[in-house]
Short mmCIF file of C-alpha atoms in Angstrom, two decimals:
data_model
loop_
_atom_site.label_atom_id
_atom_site.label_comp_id
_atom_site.label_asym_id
_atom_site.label_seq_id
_atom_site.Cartn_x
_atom_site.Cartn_y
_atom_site.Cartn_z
CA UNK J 1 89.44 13.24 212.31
CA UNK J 2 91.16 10.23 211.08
CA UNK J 3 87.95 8.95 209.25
CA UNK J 4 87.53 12.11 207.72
CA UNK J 5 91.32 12.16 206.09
CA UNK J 6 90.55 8.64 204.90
CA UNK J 7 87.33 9.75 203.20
CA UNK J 8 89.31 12.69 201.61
CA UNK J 9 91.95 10.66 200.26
CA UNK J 10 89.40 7.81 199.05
CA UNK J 11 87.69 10.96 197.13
CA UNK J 12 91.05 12.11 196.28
CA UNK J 13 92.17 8.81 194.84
CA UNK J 14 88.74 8.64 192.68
CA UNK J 15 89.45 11.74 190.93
CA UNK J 16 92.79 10.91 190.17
CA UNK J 17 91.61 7.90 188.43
CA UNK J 18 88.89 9.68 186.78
CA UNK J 19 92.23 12.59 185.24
CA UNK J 20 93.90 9.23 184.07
CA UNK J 21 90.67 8.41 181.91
CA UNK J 22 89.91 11.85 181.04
CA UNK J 23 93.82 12.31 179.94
CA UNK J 24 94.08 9.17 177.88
CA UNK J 25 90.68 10.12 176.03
CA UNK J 26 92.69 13.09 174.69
CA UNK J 27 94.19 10.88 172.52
CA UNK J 28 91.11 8.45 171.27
CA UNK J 29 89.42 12.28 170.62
CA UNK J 30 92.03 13.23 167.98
CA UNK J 31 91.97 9.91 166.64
CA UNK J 32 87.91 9.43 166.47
CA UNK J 33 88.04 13.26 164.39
CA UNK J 34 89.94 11.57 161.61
CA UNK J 35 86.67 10.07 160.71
CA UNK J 36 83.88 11.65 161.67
CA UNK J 37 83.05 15.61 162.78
CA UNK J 38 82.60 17.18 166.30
CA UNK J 39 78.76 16.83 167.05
CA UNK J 40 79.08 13.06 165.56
CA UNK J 41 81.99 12.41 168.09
CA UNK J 42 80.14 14.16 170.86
CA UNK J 43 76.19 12.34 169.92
CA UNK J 44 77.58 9.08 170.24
CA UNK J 45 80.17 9.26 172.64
CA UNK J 46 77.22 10.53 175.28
CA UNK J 47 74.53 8.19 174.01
CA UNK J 48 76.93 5.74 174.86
CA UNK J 49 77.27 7.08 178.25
CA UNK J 50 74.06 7.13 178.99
CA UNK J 51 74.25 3.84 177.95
CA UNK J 52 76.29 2.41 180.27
CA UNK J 53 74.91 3.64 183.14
CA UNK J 54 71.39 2.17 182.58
CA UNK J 55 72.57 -1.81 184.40
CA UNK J 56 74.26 0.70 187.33
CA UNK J 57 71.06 2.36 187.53
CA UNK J 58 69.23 -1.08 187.63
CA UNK J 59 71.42 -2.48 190.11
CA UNK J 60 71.42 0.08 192.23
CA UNK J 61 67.36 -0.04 192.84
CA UNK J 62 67.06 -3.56 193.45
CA UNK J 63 70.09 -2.80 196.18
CA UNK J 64 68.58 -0.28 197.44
CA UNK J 65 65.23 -2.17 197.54
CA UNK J 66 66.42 -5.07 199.42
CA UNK J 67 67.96 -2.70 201.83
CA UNK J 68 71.61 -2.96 201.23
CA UNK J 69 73.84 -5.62 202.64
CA UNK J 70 71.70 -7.72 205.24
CA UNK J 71 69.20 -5.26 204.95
CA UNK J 72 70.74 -3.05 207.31
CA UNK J 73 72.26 -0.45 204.85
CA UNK J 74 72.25 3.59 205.84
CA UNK J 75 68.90 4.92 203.93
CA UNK J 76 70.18 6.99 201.12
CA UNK J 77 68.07 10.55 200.91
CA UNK J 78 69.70 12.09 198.17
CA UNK J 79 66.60 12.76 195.50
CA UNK J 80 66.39 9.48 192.94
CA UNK J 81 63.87 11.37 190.32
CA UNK J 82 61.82 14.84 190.45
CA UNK J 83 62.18 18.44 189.80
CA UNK J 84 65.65 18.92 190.84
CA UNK J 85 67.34 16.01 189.61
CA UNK J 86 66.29 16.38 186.38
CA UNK J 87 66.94 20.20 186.42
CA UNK J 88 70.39 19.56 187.34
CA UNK J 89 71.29 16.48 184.73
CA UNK J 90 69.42 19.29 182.13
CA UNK J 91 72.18 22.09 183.35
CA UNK J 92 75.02 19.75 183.81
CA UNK J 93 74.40 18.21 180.49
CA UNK J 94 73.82 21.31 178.64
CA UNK J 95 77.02 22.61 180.13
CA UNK J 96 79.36 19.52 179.22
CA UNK J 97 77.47 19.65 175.73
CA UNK J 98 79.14 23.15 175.01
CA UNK J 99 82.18 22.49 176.59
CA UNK J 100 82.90 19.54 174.68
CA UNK J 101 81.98 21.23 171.27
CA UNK J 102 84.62 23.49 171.88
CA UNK J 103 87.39 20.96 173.40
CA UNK J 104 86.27 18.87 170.26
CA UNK J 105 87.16 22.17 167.27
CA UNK J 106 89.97 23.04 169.41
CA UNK J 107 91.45 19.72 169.30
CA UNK J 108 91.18 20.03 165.40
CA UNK J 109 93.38 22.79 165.48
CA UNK J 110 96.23 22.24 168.15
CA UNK J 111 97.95 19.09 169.53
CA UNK J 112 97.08 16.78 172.04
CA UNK J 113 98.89 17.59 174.89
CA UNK J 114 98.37 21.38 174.44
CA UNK J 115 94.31 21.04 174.66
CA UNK J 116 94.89 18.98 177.99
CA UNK J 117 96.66 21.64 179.43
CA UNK J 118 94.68 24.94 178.29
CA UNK J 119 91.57 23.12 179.13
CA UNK J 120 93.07 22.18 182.69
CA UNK J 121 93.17 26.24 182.99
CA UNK J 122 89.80 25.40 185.04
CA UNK J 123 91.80 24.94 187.96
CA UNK J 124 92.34 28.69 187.95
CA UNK J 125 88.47 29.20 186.97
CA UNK J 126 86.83 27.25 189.55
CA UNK J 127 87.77 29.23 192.73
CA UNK J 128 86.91 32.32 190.91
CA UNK J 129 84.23 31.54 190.12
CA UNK J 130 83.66 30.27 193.71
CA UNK J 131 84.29 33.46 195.12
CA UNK J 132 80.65 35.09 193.45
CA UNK J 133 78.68 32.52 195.23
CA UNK J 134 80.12 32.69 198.70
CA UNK J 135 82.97 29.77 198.69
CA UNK J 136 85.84 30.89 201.10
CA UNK J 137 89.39 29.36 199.64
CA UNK J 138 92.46 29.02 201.87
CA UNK J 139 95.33 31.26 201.48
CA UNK J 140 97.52 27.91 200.31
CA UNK J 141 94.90 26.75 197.45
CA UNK J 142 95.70 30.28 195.73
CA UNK J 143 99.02 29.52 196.46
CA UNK J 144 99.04 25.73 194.70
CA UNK J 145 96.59 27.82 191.95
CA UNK J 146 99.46 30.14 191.72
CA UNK J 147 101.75 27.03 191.22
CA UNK J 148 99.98 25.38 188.74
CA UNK J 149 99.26 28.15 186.38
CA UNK J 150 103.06 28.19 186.07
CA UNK J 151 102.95 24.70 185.55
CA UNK J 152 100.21 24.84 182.62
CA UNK J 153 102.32 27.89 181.47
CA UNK J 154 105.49 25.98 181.03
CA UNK J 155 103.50 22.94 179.63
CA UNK J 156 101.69 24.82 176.92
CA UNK J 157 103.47 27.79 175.88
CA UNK J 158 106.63 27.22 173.81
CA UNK J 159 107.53 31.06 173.49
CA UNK J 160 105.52 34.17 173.63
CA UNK J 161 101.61 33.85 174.71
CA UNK J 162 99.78 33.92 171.95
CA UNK J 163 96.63 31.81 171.55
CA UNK J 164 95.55 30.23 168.40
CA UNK J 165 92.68 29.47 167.36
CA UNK J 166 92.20 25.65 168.64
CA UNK J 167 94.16 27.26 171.89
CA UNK J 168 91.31 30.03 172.58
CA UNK J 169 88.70 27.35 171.65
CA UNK J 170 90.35 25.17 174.70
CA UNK J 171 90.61 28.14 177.15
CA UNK J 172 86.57 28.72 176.42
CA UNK J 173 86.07 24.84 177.00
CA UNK J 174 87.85 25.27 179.89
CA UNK J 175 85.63 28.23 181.78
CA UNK J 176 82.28 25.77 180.68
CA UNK J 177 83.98 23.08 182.51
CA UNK J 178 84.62 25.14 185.74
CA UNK J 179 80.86 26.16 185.24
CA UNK J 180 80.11 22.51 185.25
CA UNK J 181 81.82 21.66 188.11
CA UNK J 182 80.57 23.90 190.14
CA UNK J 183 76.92 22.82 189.08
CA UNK J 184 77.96 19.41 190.00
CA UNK J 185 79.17 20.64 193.27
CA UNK J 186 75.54 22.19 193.92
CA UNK J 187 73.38 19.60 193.07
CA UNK J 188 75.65 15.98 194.16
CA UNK J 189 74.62 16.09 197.76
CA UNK J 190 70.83 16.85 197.13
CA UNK J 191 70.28 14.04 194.20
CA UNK J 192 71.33 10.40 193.22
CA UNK J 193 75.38 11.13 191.62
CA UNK J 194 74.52 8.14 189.08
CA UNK J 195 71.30 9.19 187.84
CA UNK J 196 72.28 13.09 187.63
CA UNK J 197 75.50 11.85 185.46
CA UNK J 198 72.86 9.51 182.88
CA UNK J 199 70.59 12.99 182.81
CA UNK J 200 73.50 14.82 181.72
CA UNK J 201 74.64 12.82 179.32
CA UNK J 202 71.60 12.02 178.18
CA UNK J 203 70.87 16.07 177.83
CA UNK J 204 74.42 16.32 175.80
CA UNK J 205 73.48 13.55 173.61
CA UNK J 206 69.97 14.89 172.20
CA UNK J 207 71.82 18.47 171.89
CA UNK J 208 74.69 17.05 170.14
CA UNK J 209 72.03 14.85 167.60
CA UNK J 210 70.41 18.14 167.15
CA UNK J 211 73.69 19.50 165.92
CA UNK J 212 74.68 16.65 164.23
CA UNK J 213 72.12 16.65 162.07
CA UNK J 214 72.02 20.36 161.27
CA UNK J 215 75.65 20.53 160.37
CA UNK J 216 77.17 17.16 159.46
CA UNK J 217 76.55 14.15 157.86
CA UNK J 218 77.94 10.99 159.35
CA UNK J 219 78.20 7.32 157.56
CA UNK J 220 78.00 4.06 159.16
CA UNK J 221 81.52 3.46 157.48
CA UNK J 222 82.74 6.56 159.54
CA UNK J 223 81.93 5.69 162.59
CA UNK J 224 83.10 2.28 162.32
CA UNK J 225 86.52 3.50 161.44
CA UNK J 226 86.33 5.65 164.74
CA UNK J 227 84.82 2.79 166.85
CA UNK J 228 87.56 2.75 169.15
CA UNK J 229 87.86 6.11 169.88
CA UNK J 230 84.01 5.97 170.47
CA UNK J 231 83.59 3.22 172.32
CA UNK J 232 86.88 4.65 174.88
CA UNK J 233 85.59 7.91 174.71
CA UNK J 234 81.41 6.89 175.36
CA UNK J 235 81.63 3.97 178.00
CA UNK J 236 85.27 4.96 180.10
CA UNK J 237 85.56 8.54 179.88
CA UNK J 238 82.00 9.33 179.72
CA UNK J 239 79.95 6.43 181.21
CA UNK J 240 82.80 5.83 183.88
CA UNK J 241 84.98 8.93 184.19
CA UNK J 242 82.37 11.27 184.93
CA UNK J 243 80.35 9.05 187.07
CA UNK J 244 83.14 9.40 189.10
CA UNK J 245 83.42 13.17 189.39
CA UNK J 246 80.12 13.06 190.75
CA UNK J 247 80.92 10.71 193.15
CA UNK J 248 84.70 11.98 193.85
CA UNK J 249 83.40 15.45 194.40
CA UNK J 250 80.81 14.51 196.97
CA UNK J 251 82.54 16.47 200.22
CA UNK J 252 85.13 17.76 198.77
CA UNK J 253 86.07 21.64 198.08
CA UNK J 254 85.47 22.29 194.38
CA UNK J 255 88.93 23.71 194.18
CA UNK J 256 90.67 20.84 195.49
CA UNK J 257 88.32 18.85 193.02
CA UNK J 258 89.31 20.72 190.03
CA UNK J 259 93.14 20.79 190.92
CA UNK J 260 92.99 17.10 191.04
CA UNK J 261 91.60 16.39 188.01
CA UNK J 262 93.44 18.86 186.21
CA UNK J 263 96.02 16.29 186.30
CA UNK J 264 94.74 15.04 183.47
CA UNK J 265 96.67 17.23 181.29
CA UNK J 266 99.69 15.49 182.58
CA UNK J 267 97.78 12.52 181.46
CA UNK J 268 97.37 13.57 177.91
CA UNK J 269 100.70 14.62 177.69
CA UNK J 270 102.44 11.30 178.52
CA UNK J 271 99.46 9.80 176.46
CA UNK J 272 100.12 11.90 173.58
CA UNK J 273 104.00 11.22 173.33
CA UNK J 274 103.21 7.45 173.74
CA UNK J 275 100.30 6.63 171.46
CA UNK J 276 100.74 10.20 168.88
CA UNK J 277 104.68 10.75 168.93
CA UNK J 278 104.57 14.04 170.40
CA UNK J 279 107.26 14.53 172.46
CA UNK J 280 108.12 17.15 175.29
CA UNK J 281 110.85 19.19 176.45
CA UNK J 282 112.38 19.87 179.47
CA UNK J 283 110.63 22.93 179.92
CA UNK J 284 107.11 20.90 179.68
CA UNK J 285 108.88 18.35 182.25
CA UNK J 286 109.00 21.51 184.97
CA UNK J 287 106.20 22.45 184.11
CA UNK J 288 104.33 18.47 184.87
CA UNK J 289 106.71 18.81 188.17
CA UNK J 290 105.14 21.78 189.12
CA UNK J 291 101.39 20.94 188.64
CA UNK J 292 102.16 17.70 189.97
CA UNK J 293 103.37 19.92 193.38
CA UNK J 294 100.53 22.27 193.65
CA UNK J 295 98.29 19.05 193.41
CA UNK J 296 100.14 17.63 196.62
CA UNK J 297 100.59 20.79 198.54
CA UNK J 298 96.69 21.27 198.37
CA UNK J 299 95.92 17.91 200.25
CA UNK J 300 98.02 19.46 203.37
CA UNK J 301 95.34 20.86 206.14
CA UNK J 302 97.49 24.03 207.06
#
């Protein structure tokens, strides 16, 4: 029993890191659209990705080849290539592709630290969505659901609800997200959680070329000027952050997932008033107190 809290909280503590990275890249994505468009941003920031993950990928054979530490590692039978890997990087990818085209307009048209928290709205979505393929949810994960709708509520909503347009872009981008997580949550036990992630970003890339060069027409001068955003965006919250969902959400209820890492609309938040100016009230404080609860009252086991 102990070693399985300590593996929770180890997954726990992954995710977290990986809402810190994902909440700070709110910031490089506004920045990066000052330069060049959407399906630019989204091309390179994957083929970066992808990128990145190539030495892991490397590594990780010639480990696993020599047999671990000493030789005497646990085999590892999760899938390394075939069938289902690659036909759950193509779904994975296709579904973080279209997601991230609509996070990407609907940052265009609202603020920073409203995106983070309309897109968090997955943490509603997820267990949902759970419910039409069999998942059973404990009475106290509605409850810290519950919790941390009122939370995003508080955070995004300055008066009456009414979505905009870059806020019903956001709430779309959020339901693909939820989508995408659950794939992820299908295929991470049956296939290598590295080499799905390069798939998938390699599947959002080509998509996002193919739109890129239907609809826009990037310079080399552009995407220079947005190098920084880029090069945060493609190798830490792409290469690294979601390599890390994979591996964060190995054993762990999707729900539990997706309320940790909707923490990274806290993330963007703080981010955006630090690096953008864009300060928050003491409603929006509540609110980050509240989602900041439901995420602690769902580690309890009751």
């Amino acid at each position: 029993m102990k070693r399985e809290k300590l593996f929770q909280l180890r997954q726990s503590l992954i995710l977290l890191l990986t809402a810190i990275i994902w909440g700070v890249a709110f910031v490089a994505q506004s920045v990066g659209m000052e330069y060049v468009g959407p399906y630019t941003f989204i091309a390179v920031r994957f083929s970066l990705g992808a990128l990145t993950l190539l030495p892991v990928i490397l590594l990780q054979g010639r480990y696993t080849a020599g047999g671990g530490v000493n030789g005497d590692s646990q085999p590892d039978t999760r899938a390394k290539s075939g069938p289902g890997l690659w036909m759950g990087g193509i779904l994975c990818g296709t579904a973080l592709m279209i997601a991230s085209s609509l996070q990407q307009f609907g940052i265009m048209k609202t603020t920073v630290g409203k995106a983070g928290f309309i897109t968090a709205m997955y943490i509603i979505i997820v267990p949902i969505l759970g419910i039409f393929i069999g998942k059973r949810i404990r009475p106290l994960i509605w409850l810290c659901v519950l919790i941390a709708a009122v939370g995003l509520y508080l955070l995004s909503m300055s008066g009456s609800f009414v979505l905009q347009t870059g806020d019903g872009l956001c709430l779309a981008c959020a339901f693909v997200f939820a989508v995408q997580i659950m794939l992820i949550d299908h295929f991470v036990d049956e296939v290598d959680g590295v080499r799905l992630s390069a798939i998938q970003f390699l599947t959002a890339s080509v998509l996002g070329t193919v739109m890129m060069l239907l609809f826009e027409h990037p310079s080399w001068r552009a995407l220079y000027e947005a190098r920084v955003s880029l090069l945060y965006t493609g190798i830490m919250s792409s290469g690294v952050a979601y390599t890390l969902q994979i591996i964060g959400q190995r054993g762990l209820n999707p729900t539990i997932a997706s309320l940790i890492m909707s923490l990274e609309s806290v993330i963007a938040a703080v981010a955006g008033f630090i690096f953008l100016h864009q300060a928050f009230t003491s409603r929006e404080l509540i609110g980050c107190i509240l989602m900041a609860a439901a995420i602690v009252l769902a580690q309890l086991q009751i």
